[in-house]
Amino acid sequence: MTPERDENELPAGLREALRDYRQPPAAPREEMWWAISAARSRRRSVRRIMRRAYWGLALAATLILGIGIGRLVSRGTRPLPAGAGSAAYAAASTPYRVAAGQYLARTEVLLTDFSAESRKGRLDPQFLSAARDLLTTTRLMLDSPAADDPQLKVLLQDLELVLAQLTQLPDEPRQRTELDLINQSLIQRGVLTRLRAVTPAAGAATRDQGVL
Amino acid sequence: MFAMLPLLAAVTTLLQGPPARTTASASRAELAVVAGSAIATAPRAAWAQQDPGDSLYRAGRQLLNRARYPEAARAFNDLIKRYPRSSYTPDAHYWAAFALYRTGDHNNLVAAAALLETQASRFPRAATRGDGDALLARVEGELARQGDSDAAQWVQAHATAATTADTARVAQATCPNEDDDPRIAAMNALMQMDAANAVPVIQRVLERRDPCSVELRRKAVFVLSQKRSDQTEDILLGVARSDPDADVRGQAIFWLSQVGSDKAVTALDSILRTSNDEELRDKAIFALSQIHGPRTAQILRDYAAREGGPEDTREKAVFWLGQQHGESNAAFLRDLYGRVSPSDLKEKIIFSLSQMRSTENTRWLMDLATNSREDVELRKKALFWAGQSGADIGDLTALYDRVSDRDMKEQLIFVYSQRHEPAALDKMIDIARHETDKDLRKKAVFWLGQSHDPRAAQVLLEIINQ
């Protein structure tokens, strides 16, 4: 029995009612095109300007990293000491801010890569070596003036935990379990989100300094 | 069975918080043995097809993720006690130690050290052994900072071990990173604990030339830069000049920014002028920019103005001069603009001046934007940055009717769209309604569409209904 036959068997009034029932409204094609074209045009304009300003902005972004760190206050998962803020970090000398910016950019790349790689169920040895280097760096950063800022310190501690897990993946059959646990860790602590919130948009500039 | 209870209780007490280390009846070695014995002699759990430790292990890791460290340590401890043959037990030692280390409590740190030592002796092939020694070095370092003399001795001995090459590794030409991790951690711990003792150790590490020590030397430079000492400058200068690895040299140059003596400035100036390595020059520029004073400012200015010098490095000099915010630097950059020809360098000067935010600089940017003899792309750039650095909105709106170039008008519409003053919106509305150039009108309409101001919506509605 096909739906057409069913419909034909219905009384005419009901058939008419059925035709109008849940009829989608006409697609607002003009409006949709307007919105798409507006968004594309806006992106192009901003991109054009930004591309030209990229180099300077990227370096400047490294310098104002403290502002990004400050944003963590509203997203942090732990209460912070009273009166603590990004001021301490902002006041930290520029070399430490540059070093922190560079380190965070590298970590962001690694963890983004991990999210993709872990779906394959196996991690490249080079990836693990990079994670180990970042774990050591994280610990050095934790003991450096860069961690005088409480928000950055909390982020560094979370990164230490994630990287410690990453560097010690067991062989099969437990590897899958561990990968799941690491992914949970990343999600629960909102590590990538927080990392991206404080990482200068253009890591390339900070890489130029290559300091840790 | 009953005979084992005191041992289990000892481990539980250890993990939950034993008496202070100095007053405890058991030494650290004894505690480790106690922990190990308890694990070795605890009753075996029924061995199921599925690992019986799985739930506790997952629970412990979840608690770690939630930063509930004491509870996480208890979960791992339960696992160790209840399922000593579980495949999770070797790693539970590491994670219990990690959780205890995070609490920072002295007694927990002692327990963490005991767990890691137990793991090293009983489960040398555990997956987490890779970081076990490095974590132990951190734990010992923290204990040393809290005044534990055993730990201080441990840190000193392990940091000193970093000063000599591992002949086996050198012979095999294998340099696994993980071997360096505990040494770096010990070196760092020693620096935090006793800088005077640490500096000579680090100096010896930096004197190493074997290929396996590159990573160690790289990290040693950072550790050295943490605390100022009489020798810091000379050590960093020595590394900057003679380390065989360019990366290590670069780091020493970068951290010379923290020193700031005349000797350092002279060395940085020399590197800047003579190095063929762009990265090293960039780091020298950066370090000089961080040492504030008339001499360094002059070096940066001279370099920025140096005709025929590497353009990228000159651009960096311009950037860092801009970050110093002095009127003399601003005046120099405004003057330099007219003397240089590469447009990229000119662009950097525009950007740097916009970052210095002064009435004089904004006026200069506006003058540049209206100078029809200048390249239109640079004029647009100047206009954008003038708009971003707070140029008077009245001046900007008045400019629209004064410029004839279509590109500049388009750029002005964009600049208005990035400002939040009502006058900027008024001007866009005016352009949307009265501009004779259809494309410019469309631009204004587009940017009005991006505005959240209800007046913009009203105008768009009127235009649609026309």
Short mmCIF file of N, CA, C and O in Angstrom, two decimals, chain B residues 57-108:
data_model
loop_
_atom_site.label_atom_id
_atom_site.label_comp_id
_atom_site.label_asym_id
_atom_site.label_seq_id
_atom_site.Cartn_x
_atom_site.Cartn_y
_atom_site.Cartn_z
N TYR B 57 40.38 2.63 38.71
CA TYR B 57 41.35 3.40 37.94
C TYR B 57 40.66 4.56 37.22
O TYR B 57 41.10 5.71 37.27
N ARG B 58 39.54 4.23 36.58
CA ARG B 58 38.80 5.28 35.88
C ARG B 58 38.30 6.34 36.86
O ARG B 58 38.34 7.54 36.55
N ALA B 59 37.82 5.87 38.01
CA ALA B 59 37.33 6.82 39.01
C ALA B 59 38.46 7.75 39.46
O ALA B 59 38.28 8.97 39.58
N GLY B 60 39.63 7.16 39.68
CA GLY B 60 40.78 7.96 40.10
C GLY B 60 41.15 9.01 39.07
O GLY B 60 41.41 10.16 39.38
N ARG B 61 41.14 8.59 37.81
CA ARG B 61 41.51 9.52 36.75
C ARG B 61 40.47 10.63 36.60
O ARG B 61 40.80 11.79 36.33
N GLN B 62 39.20 10.24 36.77
CA GLN B 62 38.13 11.25 36.71
C GLN B 62 38.33 12.28 37.82
O GLN B 62 38.16 13.48 37.61
N LEU B 63 38.67 11.78 39.01
CA LEU B 63 38.88 12.69 40.15
C LEU B 63 40.09 13.60 39.89
O LEU B 63 40.06 14.78 40.23
N LEU B 64 41.10 13.05 39.28
CA LEU B 64 42.27 13.87 38.91
C LEU B 64 41.84 14.98 37.96
O LEU B 64 42.24 16.14 38.12
N ASN B 65 41.04 14.61 36.96
CA ASN B 65 40.58 15.60 35.99
C ASN B 65 39.77 16.70 36.65
O ASN B 65 39.70 17.81 36.14
N ARG B 66 39.12 16.36 37.76
CA ARG B 66 38.31 17.37 38.45
C ARG B 66 39.11 18.09 39.53
O ARG B 66 38.53 18.79 40.36
N ALA B 67 40.40 17.85 39.54
CA ALA B 67 41.30 18.49 40.51
C ALA B 67 40.96 18.11 41.94
O ALA B 67 41.26 18.84 42.88
N ARG B 68 40.33 16.95 42.12
CA ARG B 68 40.05 16.48 43.48
C ARG B 68 41.17 15.51 43.87
O ARG B 68 41.01 14.29 43.87
N TYR B 69 42.30 16.10 44.20
CA TYR B 69 43.54 15.33 44.35
C TYR B 69 43.55 14.36 45.53
O TYR B 69 43.94 13.20 45.37
N PRO B 70 43.13 14.78 46.74
CA PRO B 70 43.18 13.80 47.83
C PRO B 70 42.28 12.59 47.57
O PRO B 70 42.67 11.45 47.85
N GLU B 71 41.09 12.85 46.97
CA GLU B 71 40.19 11.72 46.68
C GLU B 71 40.77 10.84 45.58
O GLU B 71 40.63 9.61 45.62
N ALA B 72 41.40 11.48 44.61
CA ALA B 72 42.02 10.70 43.53
C ALA B 72 43.11 9.80 44.12
O ALA B 72 43.19 8.62 43.78
N ALA B 73 43.92 10.37 45.00
CA ALA B 73 44.99 9.58 45.62
C ALA B 73 44.40 8.39 46.37
O ALA B 73 44.94 7.27 46.32
N ARG B 74 43.28 8.62 47.05
CA ARG B 74 42.65 7.52 47.80
C ARG B 74 42.13 6.43 46.87
O ARG B 74 42.25 5.25 47.15
N ALA B 75 41.57 6.87 45.72
CA ALA B 75 41.05 5.87 44.76
C ALA B 75 42.19 5.00 44.24
O ALA B 75 42.06 3.76 44.17
N PHE B 76 43.31 5.62 43.88
CA PHE B 76 44.44 4.84 43.37
C PHE B 76 45.02 3.95 44.47
O PHE B 76 45.44 2.82 44.22
N ASN B 77 45.02 4.49 45.68
CA ASN B 77 45.51 3.70 46.81
C ASN B 77 44.63 2.48 47.04
O ASN B 77 45.13 1.37 47.27
N ASP B 78 43.31 2.68 46.93
CA ASP B 78 42.38 1.55 47.07
C ASP B 78 42.68 0.49 46.03
O ASP B 78 42.68 -0.71 46.31
N LEU B 79 42.92 0.97 44.82
CA LEU B 79 43.20 0.03 43.73
C LEU B 79 44.46 -0.79 44.05
O LEU B 79 44.47 -2.02 43.90
N ILE B 80 45.49 -0.08 44.50
CA ILE B 80 46.75 -0.76 44.82
C ILE B 80 46.53 -1.81 45.90
O ILE B 80 47.05 -2.93 45.83
N LYS B 81 45.72 -1.43 46.90
CA LYS B 81 45.52 -2.35 48.02
C LYS B 81 44.63 -3.52 47.63
O LYS B 81 44.89 -4.67 47.98
N ARG B 82 43.55 -3.21 46.89
CA ARG B 82 42.56 -4.26 46.64
C ARG B 82 42.91 -5.15 45.46
O ARG B 82 42.54 -6.32 45.41
N TYR B 83 43.58 -4.58 44.48
CA TYR B 83 43.88 -5.36 43.27
C TYR B 83 45.36 -5.29 42.93
O TYR B 83 45.75 -4.69 41.93
N PRO B 84 46.20 -5.87 43.76
CA PRO B 84 47.64 -5.75 43.53
C PRO B 84 48.10 -6.38 42.23
O PRO B 84 49.15 -6.04 41.71
N ARG B 85 47.29 -7.31 41.67
CA ARG B 85 47.71 -7.96 40.41
C ARG B 85 47.03 -7.34 39.20
O ARG B 85 47.17 -7.83 38.09
N SER B 86 46.27 -6.29 39.44
CA SER B 86 45.59 -5.63 38.31
C SER B 86 46.64 -5.03 37.38
O SER B 86 47.71 -4.58 37.82
N SER B 87 46.31 -4.99 36.10
CA SER B 87 47.25 -4.38 35.15
C SER B 87 47.34 -2.87 35.36
O SER B 87 48.22 -2.21 34.82
N TYR B 88 46.39 -2.34 36.14
CA TYR B 88 46.41 -0.90 36.42
C TYR B 88 47.30 -0.55 37.62
O TYR B 88 47.63 0.61 37.82
N THR B 89 47.62 -1.53 38.41
CA THR B 89 48.33 -1.26 39.66
C THR B 89 49.69 -0.55 39.47
O THR B 89 49.97 0.42 40.17
N PRO B 90 50.52 -0.99 38.52
CA PRO B 90 51.81 -0.28 38.35
C PRO B 90 51.60 1.22 38.08
O PRO B 90 52.30 2.05 38.66
N ASP B 91 50.64 1.54 37.20
CA ASP B 91 50.42 2.96 36.88
C ASP B 91 49.68 3.69 37.99
O ASP B 91 49.81 4.92 38.12
N ALA B 92 48.91 2.95 38.77
CA ALA B 92 48.20 3.60 39.89
C ALA B 92 49.21 4.22 40.86
O ALA B 92 48.93 5.24 41.49
N HIS B 93 50.39 3.62 40.97
CA HIS B 93 51.43 4.20 41.83
C HIS B 93 51.78 5.61 41.35
O HIS B 93 51.88 6.54 42.13
N TYR B 94 51.99 5.71 40.04
CA TYR B 94 52.37 7.01 39.49
C TYR B 94 51.26 8.03 39.71
O TYR B 94 51.50 9.14 40.18
N TRP B 95 50.02 7.63 39.40
CA TRP B 95 48.93 8.61 39.48
C TRP B 95 48.60 8.97 40.93
O TRP B 95 48.21 10.11 41.20
N ALA B 96 48.76 8.01 41.83
CA ALA B 96 48.58 8.34 43.25
C ALA B 96 49.63 9.36 43.66
O ALA B 96 49.34 10.35 44.35
N ALA B 97 50.87 9.13 43.21
CA ALA B 97 51.96 10.07 43.54
C ALA B 97 51.68 11.44 42.93
O ALA B 97 51.90 12.48 43.56
N PHE B 98 51.19 11.43 41.68
CA PHE B 98 50.89 12.69 41.00
C PHE B 98 49.84 13.48 41.79
O PHE B 98 49.97 14.69 42.01
N ALA B 99 48.79 12.76 42.21
CA ALA B 99 47.71 13.42 42.96
C ALA B 99 48.23 13.97 44.29
O ALA B 99 47.90 15.09 44.69
N LEU B 100 49.06 13.19 44.96
CA LEU B 100 49.60 13.63 46.25
C LEU B 100 50.54 14.83 46.07
O LEU B 100 50.53 15.77 46.86
N TYR B 101 51.31 14.79 45.01
CA TYR B 101 52.24 15.90 44.72
C TYR B 101 51.46 17.20 44.50
O TYR B 101 51.87 18.28 44.93
N ARG B 102 50.30 17.07 43.86
CA ARG B 102 49.50 18.26 43.58
C ARG B 102 48.96 18.93 44.86
O ARG B 102 48.65 20.11 44.86
N THR B 103 48.81 18.16 45.92
CA THR B 103 48.28 18.77 47.14
C THR B 103 49.32 19.72 47.76
O THR B 103 48.98 20.63 48.49
N GLY B 104 50.60 19.45 47.49
CA GLY B 104 51.67 20.30 48.00
C GLY B 104 51.95 20.11 49.49
O GLY B 104 52.86 20.73 50.03
N ASP B 105 51.18 19.26 50.11
CA ASP B 105 51.35 19.02 51.54
C ASP B 105 52.62 18.19 51.79
O ASP B 105 52.90 17.23 51.06
N HIS B 106 53.36 18.55 52.82
CA HIS B 106 54.65 17.91 53.07
C HIS B 106 54.52 16.39 53.21
O HIS B 106 55.26 15.62 52.58
N ASN B 107 53.57 15.97 54.04
CA ASN B 107 53.44 14.53 54.27
C ASN B 107 53.01 13.79 53.00
O ASN B 107 53.44 12.66 52.75
N ASN B 108 52.15 14.44 52.24
CA ASN B 108 51.73 13.81 50.98
C ASN B 108 52.89 13.72 50.00
O ASN B 108 53.00 12.77 49.22
#
